[in-house]
PDB file of C-alpha atoms in Angstrom:
ATOM      1  CA  ASP A 234     -34.290 -46.253 -29.941  1.00  0.00           C
ATOM      2  CA  ALA A 235     -36.403 -46.209 -33.249  1.00  0.00           C
ATOM      3  CA  LYS A 236     -35.396 -42.925 -35.046  1.00  0.00           C
ATOM      4  CA  THR A 237     -37.523 -39.629 -34.783  1.00  0.00           C
ATOM      5  CA  THR A 238     -37.582 -36.687 -36.682  1.00  0.00           C
ATOM      6  CA  GLN A 239     -38.713 -33.164 -35.372  1.00  0.00           C
ATOM      7  CA  PRO A 240     -38.401 -29.799 -36.430  1.00  0.00           C
ATOM      8  CA  PRO A 241     -35.401 -28.135 -34.845  1.00  0.00           C
ATOM      9  CA  SER A 242     -37.279 -24.896 -33.403  1.00  0.00           C
ATOM     10  CA  MET A 243     -40.864 -23.445 -33.604  1.00  0.00           C
ATOM     11  CA  ASP A 244     -42.478 -20.637 -32.070  1.00  0.00           C
ATOM     12  CA  CYS A 245     -45.977 -20.301 -30.563  1.00  0.00           C
ATOM     13  CA  ALA A 246     -47.849 -17.165 -29.350  1.00  0.00           C
ATOM     14  CA  GLU A 247     -48.768 -17.273 -25.744  1.00  0.00           C
ATOM     15  CA  GLY A 248     -52.483 -18.318 -25.268  1.00  0.00           C
ATOM     16  CA  ARG A 249     -52.750 -20.196 -28.161  1.00  0.00           C
ATOM     17  CA  ALA A 250     -52.300 -24.079 -28.770  1.00  0.00           C
ATOM     18  CA  ALA A 251     -48.918 -25.539 -29.719  1.00  0.00           C
ATOM     19  CA  ASN A 252     -48.799 -28.463 -31.890  1.00  0.00           C
ATOM     20  CA  LEU A 253     -45.446 -30.129 -32.295  1.00  0.00           C
ATOM     21  CA  PRO A 254     -45.129 -32.512 -34.690  1.00  0.00           C
ATOM     22  CA  CYS A 255     -42.793 -35.843 -34.996  1.00  0.00           C
ATOM     23  CA  ASN A 256     -42.273 -38.533 -37.495  1.00  0.00           C
ATOM     24  CA  HIS A 257     -41.530 -42.089 -36.483  1.00  0.00           C
ATOM     25  CA  SER A 258     -41.974 -44.134 -39.790  1.00  0.00           C
ATOM     26  CA  THR A 259     -39.977 -47.160 -38.320  1.00  0.00           C
ATOM     27  CA  ILE A 260     -42.049 -47.809 -35.540  1.00  0.00           C
ATOM     28  CA  SER A 261     -42.715 -51.218 -34.757  1.00  0.00           C
ATOM     29  CA  GLY A 262     -46.327 -52.295 -33.279  1.00  0.00           C
ATOM     30  CA  ASN A 263     -45.155 -52.775 -29.459  1.00  0.00           C
ATOM     31  CA  GLU A 264     -43.149 -49.571 -29.167  1.00  0.00           C
ATOM     32  CA  TYR A 265     -44.373 -46.396 -27.170  1.00  0.00           C
ATOM     33  CA  VAL A 266     -44.228 -42.803 -27.970  1.00  0.00           C
ATOM     34  CA  TYR A 267     -42.830 -40.695 -25.499  1.00  0.00           C
ATOM     35  CA  TRP A 268     -42.683 -37.320 -25.212  1.00  0.00           C
ATOM     36  CA  TYR A 269     -40.461 -35.129 -22.440  1.00  0.00           C
ATOM     37  CA  ARG A 270     -39.090 -31.365 -22.444  1.00  0.00           C
ATOM     38  CA  GLN A 271     -36.347 -29.651 -20.980  1.00  0.00           C
ATOM     39  CA  ILE A 272     -36.744 -26.258 -19.480  1.00  0.00           C
ATOM     40  CA  HIS A 273     -33.165 -24.761 -19.474  1.00  0.00           C
ATOM     41  CA  SER A 274     -30.828 -26.772 -17.974  1.00  0.00           C
ATOM     42  CA  GLN A 275     -33.404 -28.286 -15.593  1.00  0.00           C
ATOM     43  CA  GLY A 276     -33.879 -31.995 -15.828  1.00  0.00           C
ATOM     44  CA  PRO A 277     -35.914 -33.396 -18.373  1.00  0.00           C
ATOM     45  CA  GLN A 278     -39.738 -33.669 -17.333  1.00  0.00           C
ATOM     46  CA  TYR A 279     -42.151 -36.209 -18.681  1.00  0.00           C
ATOM     47  CA  ILE A 280     -45.096 -34.934 -20.431  1.00  0.00           C
ATOM     48  CA  ILE A 281     -47.032 -37.962 -21.946  1.00  0.00           C
ATOM     49  CA  HIS A 282     -46.745 -41.360 -23.683  1.00  0.00           C
ATOM     50  CA  GLY A 283     -48.942 -43.659 -25.867  1.00  0.00           C
ATOM     51  CA  LEU A 284     -48.879 -46.803 -27.744  1.00  0.00           C
ATOM     52  CA  LYS A 285     -51.721 -46.366 -30.420  1.00  0.00           C
ATOM     53  CA  ASN A 286     -54.972 -44.364 -28.909  1.00  0.00           C
ATOM     54  CA  ASN A 287     -54.823 -40.669 -28.095  1.00  0.00           C
ATOM     55  CA  GLU A 288     -54.001 -39.733 -24.829  1.00  0.00           C
ATOM     56  CA  THR A 289     -54.504 -36.972 -22.879  1.00  0.00           C
ATOM     57  CA  ASN A 290     -53.350 -35.676 -19.368  1.00  0.00           C
ATOM     58  CA  GLU A 291     -53.059 -32.503 -17.338  1.00  0.00           C
ATOM     59  CA  MET A 292     -50.423 -31.268 -19.479  1.00  0.00           C
ATOM     60  CA  ALA A 293     -51.184 -32.094 -22.935  1.00  0.00           C
ATOM     61  CA  SER A 294     -52.435 -34.251 -25.800  1.00  0.00           C
ATOM     62  CA  LEU A 295     -50.891 -36.851 -27.595  1.00  0.00           C
ATOM     63  CA  ILE A 296     -52.308 -37.680 -31.092  1.00  0.00           C
ATOM     64  CA  ILE A 297     -50.843 -40.719 -33.201  1.00  0.00           C
ATOM     65  CA  THR A 298     -51.899 -41.269 -36.577  1.00  0.00           C
ATOM     66  CA  GLU A 299     -53.516 -44.627 -37.555  1.00  0.00           C
ATOM     67  CA  ASP A 300     -50.731 -45.939 -39.248  1.00  0.00           C
ATOM     68  CA  ARG A 301     -48.420 -44.766 -36.321  1.00  0.00           C
ATOM     69  CA  LYS A 302     -45.682 -43.375 -38.489  1.00  0.00           C
ATOM     70  CA  SER A 303     -46.354 -39.607 -37.020  1.00  0.00           C
ATOM     71  CA  SER A 304     -47.724 -38.023 -33.798  1.00  0.00           C
ATOM     72  CA  THR A 305     -48.330 -34.641 -32.628  1.00  0.00           C
ATOM     73  CA  LEU A 306     -48.148 -33.123 -29.091  1.00  0.00           C
ATOM     74  CA  ILE A 307     -50.347 -30.420 -28.486  1.00  0.00           C
ATOM     75  CA  LEU A 308     -50.052 -27.958 -25.687  1.00  0.00           C
ATOM     76  CA  PRO A 309     -53.467 -26.532 -25.408  1.00  0.00           C
ATOM     77  CA  HIS A 310     -52.858 -22.901 -24.049  1.00  0.00           C
ATOM     78  CA  ALA A 311     -49.409 -22.239 -24.312  1.00  0.00           C
ATOM     79  CA  THR A 312     -47.827 -20.045 -21.449  1.00  0.00           C
ATOM     80  CA  LEU A 313     -44.238 -18.445 -21.357  1.00  0.00           C
ATOM     81  CA  ARG A 314     -43.236 -21.162 -18.877  1.00  0.00           C
ATOM     82  CA  ASP A 315     -43.600 -23.972 -21.873  1.00  0.00           C
ATOM     83  CA  THR A 316     -40.627 -22.367 -23.323  1.00  0.00           C
ATOM     84  CA  ALA A 317     -38.274 -25.506 -23.527  1.00  0.00           C
ATOM     85  CA  VAL A 318     -36.756 -28.395 -25.640  1.00  0.00           C
ATOM     86  CA  TYR A 319     -39.571 -30.709 -26.665  1.00  0.00           C
ATOM     87  CA  TYR A 320     -38.195 -34.369 -27.198  1.00  0.00           C
ATOM     88  CA  CYS A 321     -40.108 -37.015 -29.003  1.00  0.00           C
ATOM     89  CA  ILE A 322     -38.805 -40.650 -28.421  1.00  0.00           C
ATOM     90  CA  VAL A 323     -39.950 -43.936 -29.406  1.00  0.00           C
ATOM     91  CA  ARG A 324     -38.577 -46.367 -26.858  1.00  0.00           C
ATOM     92  CA  VAL A 325     -38.073 -49.849 -28.261  1.00  0.00           C
ATOM     93  CA  THR A 326     -39.335 -52.949 -26.415  1.00  0.00           C
ATOM     94  CA  ASN A 327     -36.798 -54.526 -24.011  1.00  0.00           C
ATOM     95  CA  ASP A 328     -34.352 -51.791 -24.932  1.00  0.00           C
ATOM     96  CA  TYR A 329     -33.927 -50.073 -21.190  1.00  0.00           C
ATOM     97  CA  LYS A 330     -32.000 -47.058 -22.661  1.00  0.00           C
ATOM     98  CA  LEU A 331     -34.308 -43.739 -23.190  1.00  0.00           C
ATOM     99  CA  SER A 332     -32.318 -42.184 -25.816  1.00  0.00           C
ATOM    100  CA  PHE A 333     -32.932 -38.572 -26.411  1.00  0.00           C
ATOM    101  CA  GLY A 334     -32.559 -36.757 -29.935  1.00  0.00           C
ATOM    102  CA  ALA A 335     -31.873 -32.842 -30.661  1.00  0.00           C
ATOM    103  CA  GLY A 336     -35.586 -31.937 -30.022  1.00  0.00           C
ATOM    104  CA  THR A 337     -37.645 -29.029 -30.986  1.00  0.00           C
ATOM    105  CA  THR A 338     -36.776 -25.559 -29.236  1.00  0.00           C
ATOM    106  CA  VAL A 339     -40.100 -24.345 -28.488  1.00  0.00           C
ATOM    107  CA  THR A 340     -40.263 -20.302 -27.905  1.00  0.00           C
ATOM    108  CA  VAL A 341     -43.592 -19.028 -26.614  1.00  0.00           C
ATOM    109  CA  ARG A 342     -43.940 -15.324 -26.974  1.00  0.00           C
ATOM    110  CA  ALA A 343     -45.923 -13.091 -25.271  1.00  0.00           C
TER     111      ALA A 343
ATOM    112  CA  ASP B 255     -40.154 -31.600  -7.270  1.00  0.00           C
ATOM    113  CA  SER B 256     -39.401 -35.107  -9.324  1.00  0.00           C
ATOM    114  CA  GLY B 257     -38.739 -36.725  -5.985  1.00  0.00           C
ATOM    115  CA  VAL B 258     -35.077 -37.792  -7.479  1.00  0.00           C
ATOM    116  CA  THR B 259     -32.144 -35.992  -5.292  1.00  0.00           C
ATOM    117  CA  GLN B 260     -28.781 -35.413  -6.580  1.00  0.00           C
ATOM    118  CA  THR B 261     -25.964 -34.247  -4.929  1.00  0.00           C
ATOM    119  CA  PRO B 262     -23.912 -32.195  -5.100  1.00  0.00           C
ATOM    120  CA  LYS B 263     -25.725 -29.443  -7.330  1.00  0.00           C
ATOM    121  CA  HIS B 264     -22.326 -27.971  -8.282  1.00  0.00           C
ATOM    122  CA  LEU B 265     -18.951 -29.535  -8.298  1.00  0.00           C
ATOM    123  CA  ILE B 266     -15.705 -27.716  -9.658  1.00  0.00           C
ATOM    124  CA  THR B 267     -12.377 -29.605  -9.746  1.00  0.00           C
ATOM    125  CA  ALA B 268      -9.110 -30.185 -11.771  1.00  0.00           C
ATOM    126  CA  THR B 269      -8.103 -32.306 -14.304  1.00  0.00           C
ATOM    127  CA  GLY B 270      -6.602 -35.828 -13.270  1.00  0.00           C
ATOM    128  CA  GLN B 271      -8.862 -35.783 -10.379  1.00  0.00           C
ATOM    129  CA  ARG B 272     -11.710 -38.125  -9.250  1.00  0.00           C
ATOM    130  CA  VAL B 273     -15.410 -37.225  -8.038  1.00  0.00           C
ATOM    131  CA  THR B 274     -18.520 -38.883  -6.898  1.00  0.00           C
ATOM    132  CA  LEU B 275     -22.108 -37.901  -7.941  1.00  0.00           C
ATOM    133  CA  ARG B 276     -24.950 -39.160  -5.865  1.00  0.00           C
ATOM    134  CA  CYS B 277     -28.729 -40.016  -6.543  1.00  0.00           C
ATOM    135  CA  SER B 278     -31.352 -41.142  -4.410  1.00  0.00           C
ATOM    136  CA  PRO B 279     -34.143 -42.417  -6.484  1.00  0.00           C
ATOM    137  CA  ARG B 280     -38.057 -41.562  -5.804  1.00  0.00           C
ATOM    138  CA  SER B 281     -39.242 -43.837  -3.087  1.00  0.00           C
ATOM    139  CA  GLY B 282     -40.191 -47.029  -4.550  1.00  0.00           C
ATOM    140  CA  ASP B 283     -38.293 -46.762  -7.551  1.00  0.00           C
ATOM    141  CA  LEU B 284     -35.934 -49.642  -7.978  1.00  0.00           C
ATOM    142  CA  SER B 285     -34.368 -48.438 -11.504  1.00  0.00           C
ATOM    143  CA  VAL B 286     -31.829 -45.676 -11.625  1.00  0.00           C
ATOM    144  CA  TYR B 287     -30.387 -44.485 -14.825  1.00  0.00           C
ATOM    145  CA  TRP B 288     -27.443 -41.766 -15.383  1.00  0.00           C
ATOM    146  CA  TYR B 289     -27.138 -39.145 -18.488  1.00  0.00           C
ATOM    147  CA  GLN B 290     -24.646 -36.789 -19.203  1.00  0.00           C
ATOM    148  CA  GLN B 291     -25.253 -33.408 -20.956  1.00  0.00           C
ATOM    149  CA  SER B 292     -22.928 -31.517 -22.717  1.00  0.00           C
ATOM    150  CA  LEU B 293     -23.348 -28.531 -24.998  1.00  0.00           C
ATOM    151  CA  ASP B 294     -22.334 -30.324 -28.115  1.00  0.00           C
ATOM    152  CA  GLN B 295     -23.378 -33.701 -27.328  1.00  0.00           C
ATOM    153  CA  GLY B 296     -27.016 -33.448 -26.062  1.00  0.00           C
ATOM    154  CA  LEU B 297     -28.365 -35.473 -23.390  1.00  0.00           C
ATOM    155  CA  GLN B 298     -26.195 -38.983 -23.880  1.00  0.00           C
ATOM    156  CA  PHE B 299     -27.358 -41.945 -21.830  1.00  0.00           C
ATOM    157  CA  LEU B 300     -24.944 -43.408 -19.432  1.00  0.00           C
ATOM    158  CA  ILE B 301     -25.839 -46.578 -17.481  1.00  0.00           C
ATOM    159  CA  GLN B 302     -29.135 -48.082 -15.904  1.00  0.00           C
ATOM    160  CA  TYR B 303     -29.488 -50.166 -12.687  1.00  0.00           C
ATOM    161  CA  TYR B 304     -32.327 -52.287 -11.632  1.00  0.00           C
ATOM    162  CA  ASN B 305     -32.372 -53.535  -7.664  1.00  0.00           C
ATOM    163  CA  GLY B 306     -28.623 -53.089  -7.678  1.00  0.00           C
ATOM    164  CA  GLU B 307     -27.627 -55.140 -11.084  1.00  0.00           C
ATOM    165  CA  GLU B 308     -26.471 -53.285 -14.009  1.00  0.00           C
ATOM    166  CA  ARG B 309     -29.325 -53.363 -16.798  1.00  0.00           C
ATOM    167  CA  ALA B 310     -28.160 -51.562 -19.747  1.00  0.00           C
ATOM    168  CA  LYS B 311     -25.172 -49.552 -20.845  1.00  0.00           C
ATOM    169  CA  GLY B 312     -24.471 -46.763 -23.078  1.00  0.00           C
ATOM    170  CA  ASN B 313     -21.546 -44.886 -24.286  1.00  0.00           C
ATOM    171  CA  ILE B 314     -20.213 -44.596 -20.945  1.00  0.00           C
ATOM    172  CA  LEU B 315     -16.122 -44.109 -20.733  1.00  0.00           C
ATOM    173  CA  GLU B 316     -13.964 -46.730 -19.048  1.00  0.00           C
ATOM    174  CA  ARG B 317     -12.916 -43.968 -16.616  1.00  0.00           C
ATOM    175  CA  PHE B 318     -16.337 -43.622 -15.456  1.00  0.00           C
ATOM    176  CA  SER B 319     -17.877 -46.163 -13.066  1.00  0.00           C
ATOM    177  CA  ALA B 320     -21.315 -46.501 -11.243  1.00  0.00           C
ATOM    178  CA  GLN B 321     -23.172 -48.609  -8.761  1.00  0.00           C
ATOM    179  CA  GLN B 322     -26.762 -48.828  -7.158  1.00  0.00           C
ATOM    180  CA  PHE B 323     -26.473 -49.862  -3.392  1.00  0.00           C
ATOM    181  CA  PRO B 324     -29.024 -52.134  -1.491  1.00  0.00           C
ATOM    182  CA  ASP B 325     -30.594 -48.880  -0.426  1.00  0.00           C
ATOM    183  CA  LEU B 326     -31.128 -47.973  -3.838  1.00  0.00           C
ATOM    184  CA  HIS B 327     -29.374 -44.778  -4.266  1.00  0.00           C
ATOM    185  CA  SER B 328     -26.692 -44.939  -6.943  1.00  0.00           C
ATOM    186  CA  GLU B 329     -23.318 -43.272  -7.404  1.00  0.00           C
ATOM    187  CA  LEU B 330     -21.476 -42.222 -10.606  1.00  0.00           C
ATOM    188  CA  ASN B 331     -17.577 -42.029 -10.101  1.00  0.00           C
ATOM    189  CA  LEU B 332     -15.945 -40.120 -12.606  1.00  0.00           C
ATOM    190  CA  SER B 333     -11.874 -40.592 -12.607  1.00  0.00           C
ATOM    191  CA  SER B 334      -8.786 -39.305 -14.380  1.00  0.00           C
ATOM    192  CA  LEU B 335     -10.762 -36.125 -15.312  1.00  0.00           C
ATOM    193  CA  GLU B 336     -10.528 -34.240 -18.716  1.00  0.00           C
ATOM    194  CA  LEU B 337     -11.715 -30.960 -19.435  1.00  0.00           C
ATOM    195  CA  GLY B 338     -14.391 -32.387 -21.819  1.00  0.00           C
ATOM    196  CA  ASP B 339     -16.033 -34.239 -18.688  1.00  0.00           C
ATOM    197  CA  SER B 340     -17.438 -30.887 -18.010  1.00  0.00           C
ATOM    198  CA  ALA B 341     -21.328 -31.228 -18.198  1.00  0.00           C
ATOM    199  CA  LEU B 342     -24.432 -31.587 -16.332  1.00  0.00           C
ATOM    200  CA  TYR B 343     -24.893 -34.925 -15.105  1.00  0.00           C
ATOM    201  CA  PHE B 344     -28.584 -36.355 -14.658  1.00  0.00           C
ATOM    202  CA  CYS B 345     -30.019 -39.176 -12.632  1.00  0.00           C
ATOM    203  CA  ALA B 346     -33.550 -40.363 -13.349  1.00  0.00           C
ATOM    204  CA  SER B 347     -35.585 -43.303 -11.911  1.00  0.00           C
ATOM    205  CA  SER B 348     -38.525 -45.147 -12.581  1.00  0.00           C
ATOM    206  CA  VAL B 349     -40.294 -47.974 -11.023  1.00  0.00           C
ATOM    207  CA  THR B 350     -38.711 -51.233 -12.779  1.00  0.00           C
ATOM    208  CA  GLY B 351     -37.115 -49.595 -15.578  1.00  0.00           C
ATOM    209  CA  SER B 352     -39.487 -51.018 -18.342  1.00  0.00           C
ATOM    210  CA  THR B 353     -40.047 -49.592 -21.596  1.00  0.00           C
ATOM    211  CA  ASN B 354     -43.387 -48.464 -20.666  1.00  0.00           C
ATOM    212  CA  GLU B 355     -42.586 -46.634 -17.788  1.00  0.00           C
ATOM    213  CA  LYS B 356     -42.057 -42.596 -17.294  1.00  0.00           C
ATOM    214  CA  LEU B 357     -38.420 -41.663 -16.041  1.00  0.00           C
ATOM    215  CA  PHE B 358     -38.413 -38.995 -13.279  1.00  0.00           C
ATOM    216  CA  PHE B 359     -35.177 -36.813 -13.351  1.00  0.00           C
ATOM    217  CA  GLY B 360     -33.548 -35.268 -10.722  1.00  0.00           C
ATOM    218  CA  SER B 361     -32.202 -31.308 -11.151  1.00  0.00           C
ATOM    219  CA  GLY B 362     -28.768 -32.250 -12.470  1.00  0.00           C
ATOM    220  CA  THR B 363     -24.975 -32.070 -11.158  1.00  0.00           C
ATOM    221  CA  GLN B 364     -23.007 -29.501 -12.805  1.00  0.00           C
ATOM    222  CA  LEU B 365     -19.469 -30.634 -13.097  1.00  0.00           C
ATOM    223  CA  SER B 366     -16.541 -27.953 -13.920  1.00  0.00           C
ATOM    224  CA  VAL B 367     -13.360 -29.770 -14.743  1.00  0.00           C
ATOM    225  CA  LEU B 368     -10.426 -26.770 -14.911  1.00  0.00           C
TER     226      LEU B 368
END
C-alpha cells in the first residue's frame, strides 16, 4: 500500500473535536483512503473511507485535500471510549492486501 | 459485534506443537483475511482468501498454512510453534475482497506459546 505518515500520538479533551492528520503524498488517482481504529487488543474497527470527496458517517468525518496528498479524520465530540490507535491506510488498486502502519495513538482525557 | 467469529479466544500451547485457529466470516462475505499482531511487529497481513481460493499472500511463514472451506469458514494452521509465534491472530472478512470494501474484524485469538 502507498506510504502514509501519521503522528505517533496525540491527546484530546473529552467533548472536543479530535483532528487526526495523515499524509499520503504518493497516492494515485484511484486509490482510496481508509481509516480504522483499534481499541486496546480488540479487532480493528472500520471508521470511514473516501476517494476524493469529503465523507461523513455516524462515527466521523473525512476531509481529503484537493490534491489528495493528505487527509484529516475528525471525531466531532471525542469521548473516553474513543481512546485507541487510529490507522490511516491508502489502499492500492488491485492490491488485495490491507497493510497497517504504526498509526496514531489517541488518548482522550477527561 | 462485527459478525466475524473467531475460536478459540485463547490458546496456550508448547513449543513444537501445532494449533488450528478458526474463523467464520460475516454472513454473505466471500473473502477472509488473516492478520498477526505481536507487540513488536504491529498488525501484519498474512493471507487472504476469496471464495475458497488464495488471493493474496503477505509475510506468512512456511510453518503456517491456511485454507477457506466451501462453507466459507477459514482455518489458520500454525505448526512447529516457536516462542515468537505468541501473538494475537485476527481474522477479517469482506464481501468480495475488492479494494473499495471495508473489512470487518473478529475479536481475535490470543496464542501463547510456552
